[in-house]
Every structure is written in structure tokens, then in C-alpha cells.
Amino acid sequence: MRFLDRTLERFGLVAAPPQWPPRRLSLALQGGGSFGAFTWGALERLLDEPEISFDAISGVSAGAVNAVLLASGLMEGGRAAAKARLERFWKRMSRAAALTPSAALAGLSLGLMTRALSPYLFNPFNLNPLREALSDEVDFARLKTHSPARLLIGATRVGDGGLRVFSTGEVSVDVVLASACLPLIHHAIEIDGEPYWDGGYSANPPLIPLARASNAAHLLIVQVTPTNAARLPTSPREIAKRLEQIHFNATLNAELEALKYGIFVGATPKLRRLRIGRISAQEEFEGLADESAGNLGWEFLERLRASGRSAVETWLDETPRANGRAPSAPEIAAQ
């Protein structure tokens, strides 16, 4: 559940652990299709903690969707509204899945999709139920100026493969769609004349930009893409799915390593004080690596939601012990 802390404390690179539970928290929300319902449950559980507020949130793909739904709900009506907005959105996408060809196609592996038609052929009118759902749920014009949390939404430039991080004042429905644009399913999303694909290809989610932007003492990574395979994939579909899982986790692992290296070689005091935690969908949801990220069945989404809630519950309970000590009585009273 905890990265960096014990090693850094051993070398005297961090101060004593900050108060727990955190008063302010930054979030890194990974993308992963329908596995993003795990993040929905995690956010819902965090919203149950009235003492926790949100500082900065980075996300790509489903993580970006959850980020703007959370911020929009908090902006419009507080914690209850944020919970209701998240649930309403995921219910809507589940209902749409049975009726939308593109949603059904999302359940196919990359190996199968590369042998199918281009989305410019099978979806010539660029139909995308996500656009309508987001437009109905989020007042993007108001979010740009009144978001209660800073947003960092990642998308991948098609031209050079680089990451672009859109800040709060730039966030729009097209930015979120760009962040969630799987190129074998949807047309590229153009913003200011530049085409974009899913942000997970370049950062999943943007972690170093978030660490730099965060003013909170704690940062929580919500990881939804499975890291481990239960068995050796042998069929073309299994191999393609496993390659996709490895790729979408590689960017997160690379940023974690870069962040650890940066702290050791002379990061700012703010960065040295940052505590990075992680919850993982695979650790809570048995058999997740064998499931499809295109499965929007309501029963499956509710199981993921419950797993996300459980993971946050464990994180909240275990983190003080992971810091090497339980909070003292005065600290508990102060919290």
C-alpha cells in the first residue's frame, strides 16, 4: 500500500509522517475501460470521509472521466451530488452497452480489432455515447473556473506520441474524449488542429506532473489495469490483451521509478514530504486479469465498485501502521 516511505525515512530524506487520515489528498486515476468502476467505488468511499478534501487529480481515459464527474459533482452539490453523479453515469453506460455497437466492440482485444475494419469504416459518423453522457452530466464551462480540485487530464498526441496534460482551465468534453480515445474503436479527437489518442499510451495516469502540482501531503494512485497474469497467454486474443495490460502499466511504472530517483537526487522539500500510496483493482478483485475491460454489465460494474470501496477502507485502516507507527492519542485527537 505504501511506496518510498521506509527507505526515504532511513536516509533522513523525509520528515515524520504527516497526520492521518489526510486532510487533503491528491489522486492519480488510471484508465482501463470498464475497470474504471473500481475507481468509482474508491472515490465513493473517500467521499464518505468528511475530513478528506481533494487537492489535485490526474487521470486518463476512464480515470479522466471519473475525475471530471467527481469534480463536477462536488462543484454542483457537494459530496452527495458527486456520489449521485458517478452512479448515474456508470448506470447510463451500462444501459447503453447493450444497444451501442462501439461499446460491444470495446470488449474485443486489440488482436481481434487489428484484423477488423478501421473505426473510420465501421463507425463513419463517429458515434460515441460517451460524448452525450459527459455533456449531460458535466458543465464544462463552469468546471474550468469553479472546479474544487485542480485537474490534470492526459492525452497522447498522435503526431509524435508525446503526452499533453490539459489543466483545469483547458478541460472540455473533447479533452476527456481525447484522453479516452482508443484508436481501434474511435476516430482521433482533434483539439486546436492536433489529433489525440488515449492518454494511457503516454502516461497512465500522469504522475510526475501531479506530484509537482500537488500541495497535499498524500497522493493516492488508483490502479485498475492488472499487473500480473494468472497463466501464460497462448491464444492470439489472450496475448493481445496481456500486451495491452503490460503497456498500460509500463508508463505508470516508469514514472514511479523516475519519481523515486528524483527524490533521491535532490527533490524539493515539498516532494520529499509527499507520501505516495496505491490501491490496486487486481489485489481486490479475484480473476480481474481474465476479465474484459469492455464488460459494462451492471453486475460486473457493481462488483468492481464494491472492490474499490473495500480497497480504500483497507488503505485508510492500514496506512498508519505502514508508516512504522500507530498515531499517538494526541495526534488522533488533533485529527
PDB file of N, CA and C in Angstrom, residues 35 58 64-65 73-76 80 92 100 110 117 137 140 144 155 160 165 172 196 216 236 275-276 292 305 311:
ATOM      1  N   PHE A  35     -13.049  -1.241 -16.100  1.00  0.00           N
ATOM      2  CA  PHE A  35     -12.389  -1.415 -14.810  1.00  0.00           C
ATOM      3  C   PHE A  35     -12.387  -0.107 -14.021  1.00  0.00           C
ATOM      4  N   SER A  58      -5.149  13.772 -11.290  1.00  0.00           N
ATOM      5  CA  SER A  58      -4.753  13.476 -12.668  1.00  0.00           C
ATOM      6  C   SER A  58      -5.469  12.214 -13.118  1.00  0.00           C
ATOM      7  N   ALA A  64      -9.896   9.843 -16.318  1.00  0.00           N
ATOM      8  CA  ALA A  64     -10.257  11.231 -16.619  1.00  0.00           C
ATOM      9  C   ALA A  64     -11.763  11.432 -16.483  1.00  0.00           C
ATOM     10  N   VAL A  65     -12.530  10.461 -16.934  1.00  0.00           N
ATOM     11  CA  VAL A  65     -13.987  10.539 -16.810  1.00  0.00           C
ATOM     12  C   VAL A  65     -14.386  10.618 -15.344  1.00  0.00           C
ATOM     13  N   GLY A  73     -19.505  17.037  -9.649  1.00  0.00           N
ATOM     14  CA  GLY A  73     -20.481  16.783  -8.600  1.00  0.00           C
ATOM     15  C   GLY A  73     -20.201  17.593  -7.346  1.00  0.00           C
ATOM     16  N   LEU A  74     -18.925  17.650  -6.936  1.00  0.00           N
ATOM     17  CA  LEU A  74     -18.558  18.456  -5.770  1.00  0.00           C
ATOM     18  C   LEU A  74     -18.874  19.925  -6.003  1.00  0.00           C
ATOM     19  N   MET A  75     -18.610  20.394  -7.210  1.00  0.00           N
ATOM     20  CA  MET A  75     -18.866  21.790  -7.556  1.00  0.00           C
ATOM     21  C   MET A  75     -20.355  22.115  -7.496  1.00  0.00           C
ATOM     22  N   GLU A  76     -21.182  21.199  -7.976  1.00  0.00           N
ATOM     23  CA  GLU A  76     -22.609  21.477  -8.091  1.00  0.00           C
ATOM     24  C   GLU A  76     -23.386  21.252  -6.802  1.00  0.00           C
ATOM     25  N   ALA A  80     -22.667  14.437  -1.675  1.00  0.00           N
ATOM     26  CA  ALA A  80     -23.823  13.636  -2.095  1.00  0.00           C
ATOM     27  C   ALA A  80     -24.038  13.742  -3.594  1.00  0.00           C
ATOM     28  N   ARG A  92     -25.752   4.622 -16.692  1.00  0.00           N
ATOM     29  CA  ARG A  92     -26.089   5.006 -18.067  1.00  0.00           C
ATOM     30  C   ARG A  92     -25.204   4.279 -19.070  1.00  0.00           C
ATOM     31  N   THR A 100     -25.249  -0.222 -28.134  1.00  0.00           N
ATOM     32  CA  THR A 100     -24.286   0.534 -28.922  1.00  0.00           C
ATOM     33  C   THR A 100     -23.227  -0.369 -29.511  1.00  0.00           C
ATOM     34  N   LEU A 110      -7.180  -6.139 -28.623  1.00  0.00           N
ATOM     35  CA  LEU A 110      -6.511  -5.443 -29.713  1.00  0.00           C
ATOM     36  C   LEU A 110      -6.164  -6.396 -30.843  1.00  0.00           C
ATOM     37  N   LEU A 117     -12.225  -3.939 -39.275  1.00  0.00           N
ATOM     38  CA  LEU A 117     -12.211  -2.693 -40.027  1.00  0.00           C
ATOM     39  C   LEU A 117     -11.730  -1.534 -39.171  1.00  0.00           C
ATOM     40  N   GLU A 137     -23.866  15.363 -18.053  1.00  0.00           N
ATOM     41  CA  GLU A 137     -23.515  15.318 -16.636  1.00  0.00           C
ATOM     42  C   GLU A 137     -22.621  16.468 -16.174  1.00  0.00           C
ATOM     43  N   PHE A 140     -18.953  21.845 -18.395  1.00  0.00           N
ATOM     44  CA  PHE A 140     -17.518  22.061 -18.584  1.00  0.00           C
ATOM     45  C   PHE A 140     -17.145  23.540 -18.529  1.00  0.00           C
ATOM     46  N   LYS A 144     -14.288  24.778 -15.639  1.00  0.00           N
ATOM     47  CA  LYS A 144     -13.000  25.418 -15.922  1.00  0.00           C
ATOM     48  C   LYS A 144     -12.639  26.482 -14.897  1.00  0.00           C
ATOM     49  N   ALA A 155      -3.592  13.169 -22.489  1.00  0.00           N
ATOM     50  CA  ALA A 155      -3.923  12.604 -23.799  1.00  0.00           C
ATOM     51  C   ALA A 155      -2.626  12.463 -24.591  1.00  0.00           C
ATOM     52  N   ASP A 160       3.467  12.849 -32.552  1.00  0.00           N
ATOM     53  CA  ASP A 160       4.785  12.489 -32.025  1.00  0.00           C
ATOM     54  C   ASP A 160       4.736  11.505 -30.863  1.00  0.00           C
ATOM     55  N   VAL A 165      -0.733  17.263 -21.106  1.00  0.00           N
ATOM     56  CA  VAL A 165      -1.548  17.334 -19.900  1.00  0.00           C
ATOM     57  C   VAL A 165      -2.378  18.610 -19.964  1.00  0.00           C
ATOM     58  N   SER A 172     -12.403  20.192 -21.385  1.00  0.00           N
ATOM     59  CA  SER A 172     -13.661  20.243 -22.135  1.00  0.00           C
ATOM     60  C   SER A 172     -14.102  18.821 -22.413  1.00  0.00           C
ATOM     61  N   TYR A 196      -5.522  13.544 -31.155  1.00  0.00           N
ATOM     62  CA  TYR A 196      -5.119  12.878 -29.917  1.00  0.00           C
ATOM     63  C   TYR A 196      -5.750  11.499 -29.811  1.00  0.00           C
ATOM     64  N   ALA A 216      -0.774  18.708  -1.494  1.00  0.00           N
ATOM     65  CA  ALA A 216      -1.191  17.805  -0.427  1.00  0.00           C
ATOM     66  C   ALA A 216      -0.005  16.954   0.027  1.00  0.00           C
ATOM     67  N   PRO A 236      -4.217 -15.872 -29.650  1.00  0.00           N
ATOM     68  CA  PRO A 236      -3.974 -14.501 -30.114  1.00  0.00           C
ATOM     69  C   PRO A 236      -4.702 -13.460 -29.267  1.00  0.00           C
ATOM     70  N   ARG A 275       3.761  11.634   0.494  1.00  0.00           N
ATOM     71  CA  ARG A 275       3.555  10.213   0.735  1.00  0.00           C
ATOM     72  C   ARG A 275       2.710   9.648  -0.402  1.00  0.00           C
ATOM     73  N   ILE A 276       3.228   8.609  -1.065  1.00  0.00           N
ATOM     74  CA  ILE A 276       2.540   8.033  -2.216  1.00  0.00           C
ATOM     75  C   ILE A 276       1.988   6.670  -1.824  1.00  0.00           C
ATOM     76  N   SER A 292     -12.781  -8.790 -19.219  1.00  0.00           N
ATOM     77  CA  SER A 292     -12.692  -7.826 -20.318  1.00  0.00           C
ATOM     78  C   SER A 292     -12.955  -6.416 -19.819  1.00  0.00           C
ATOM     79  N   ARG A 305     -17.132  -1.826  -8.203  1.00  0.00           N
ATOM     80  CA  ARG A 305     -17.415  -0.713  -7.279  1.00  0.00           C
ATOM     81  C   ARG A 305     -17.190  -1.144  -5.830  1.00  0.00           C
ATOM     82  N   ALA A 311     -11.006  -1.514  -1.053  1.00  0.00           N
ATOM     83  CA  ALA A 311      -9.585  -1.171  -1.138  1.00  0.00           C
ATOM     84  C   ALA A 311      -9.277   0.117  -0.390  1.00  0.00           C
TER      85      ALA A 311
END
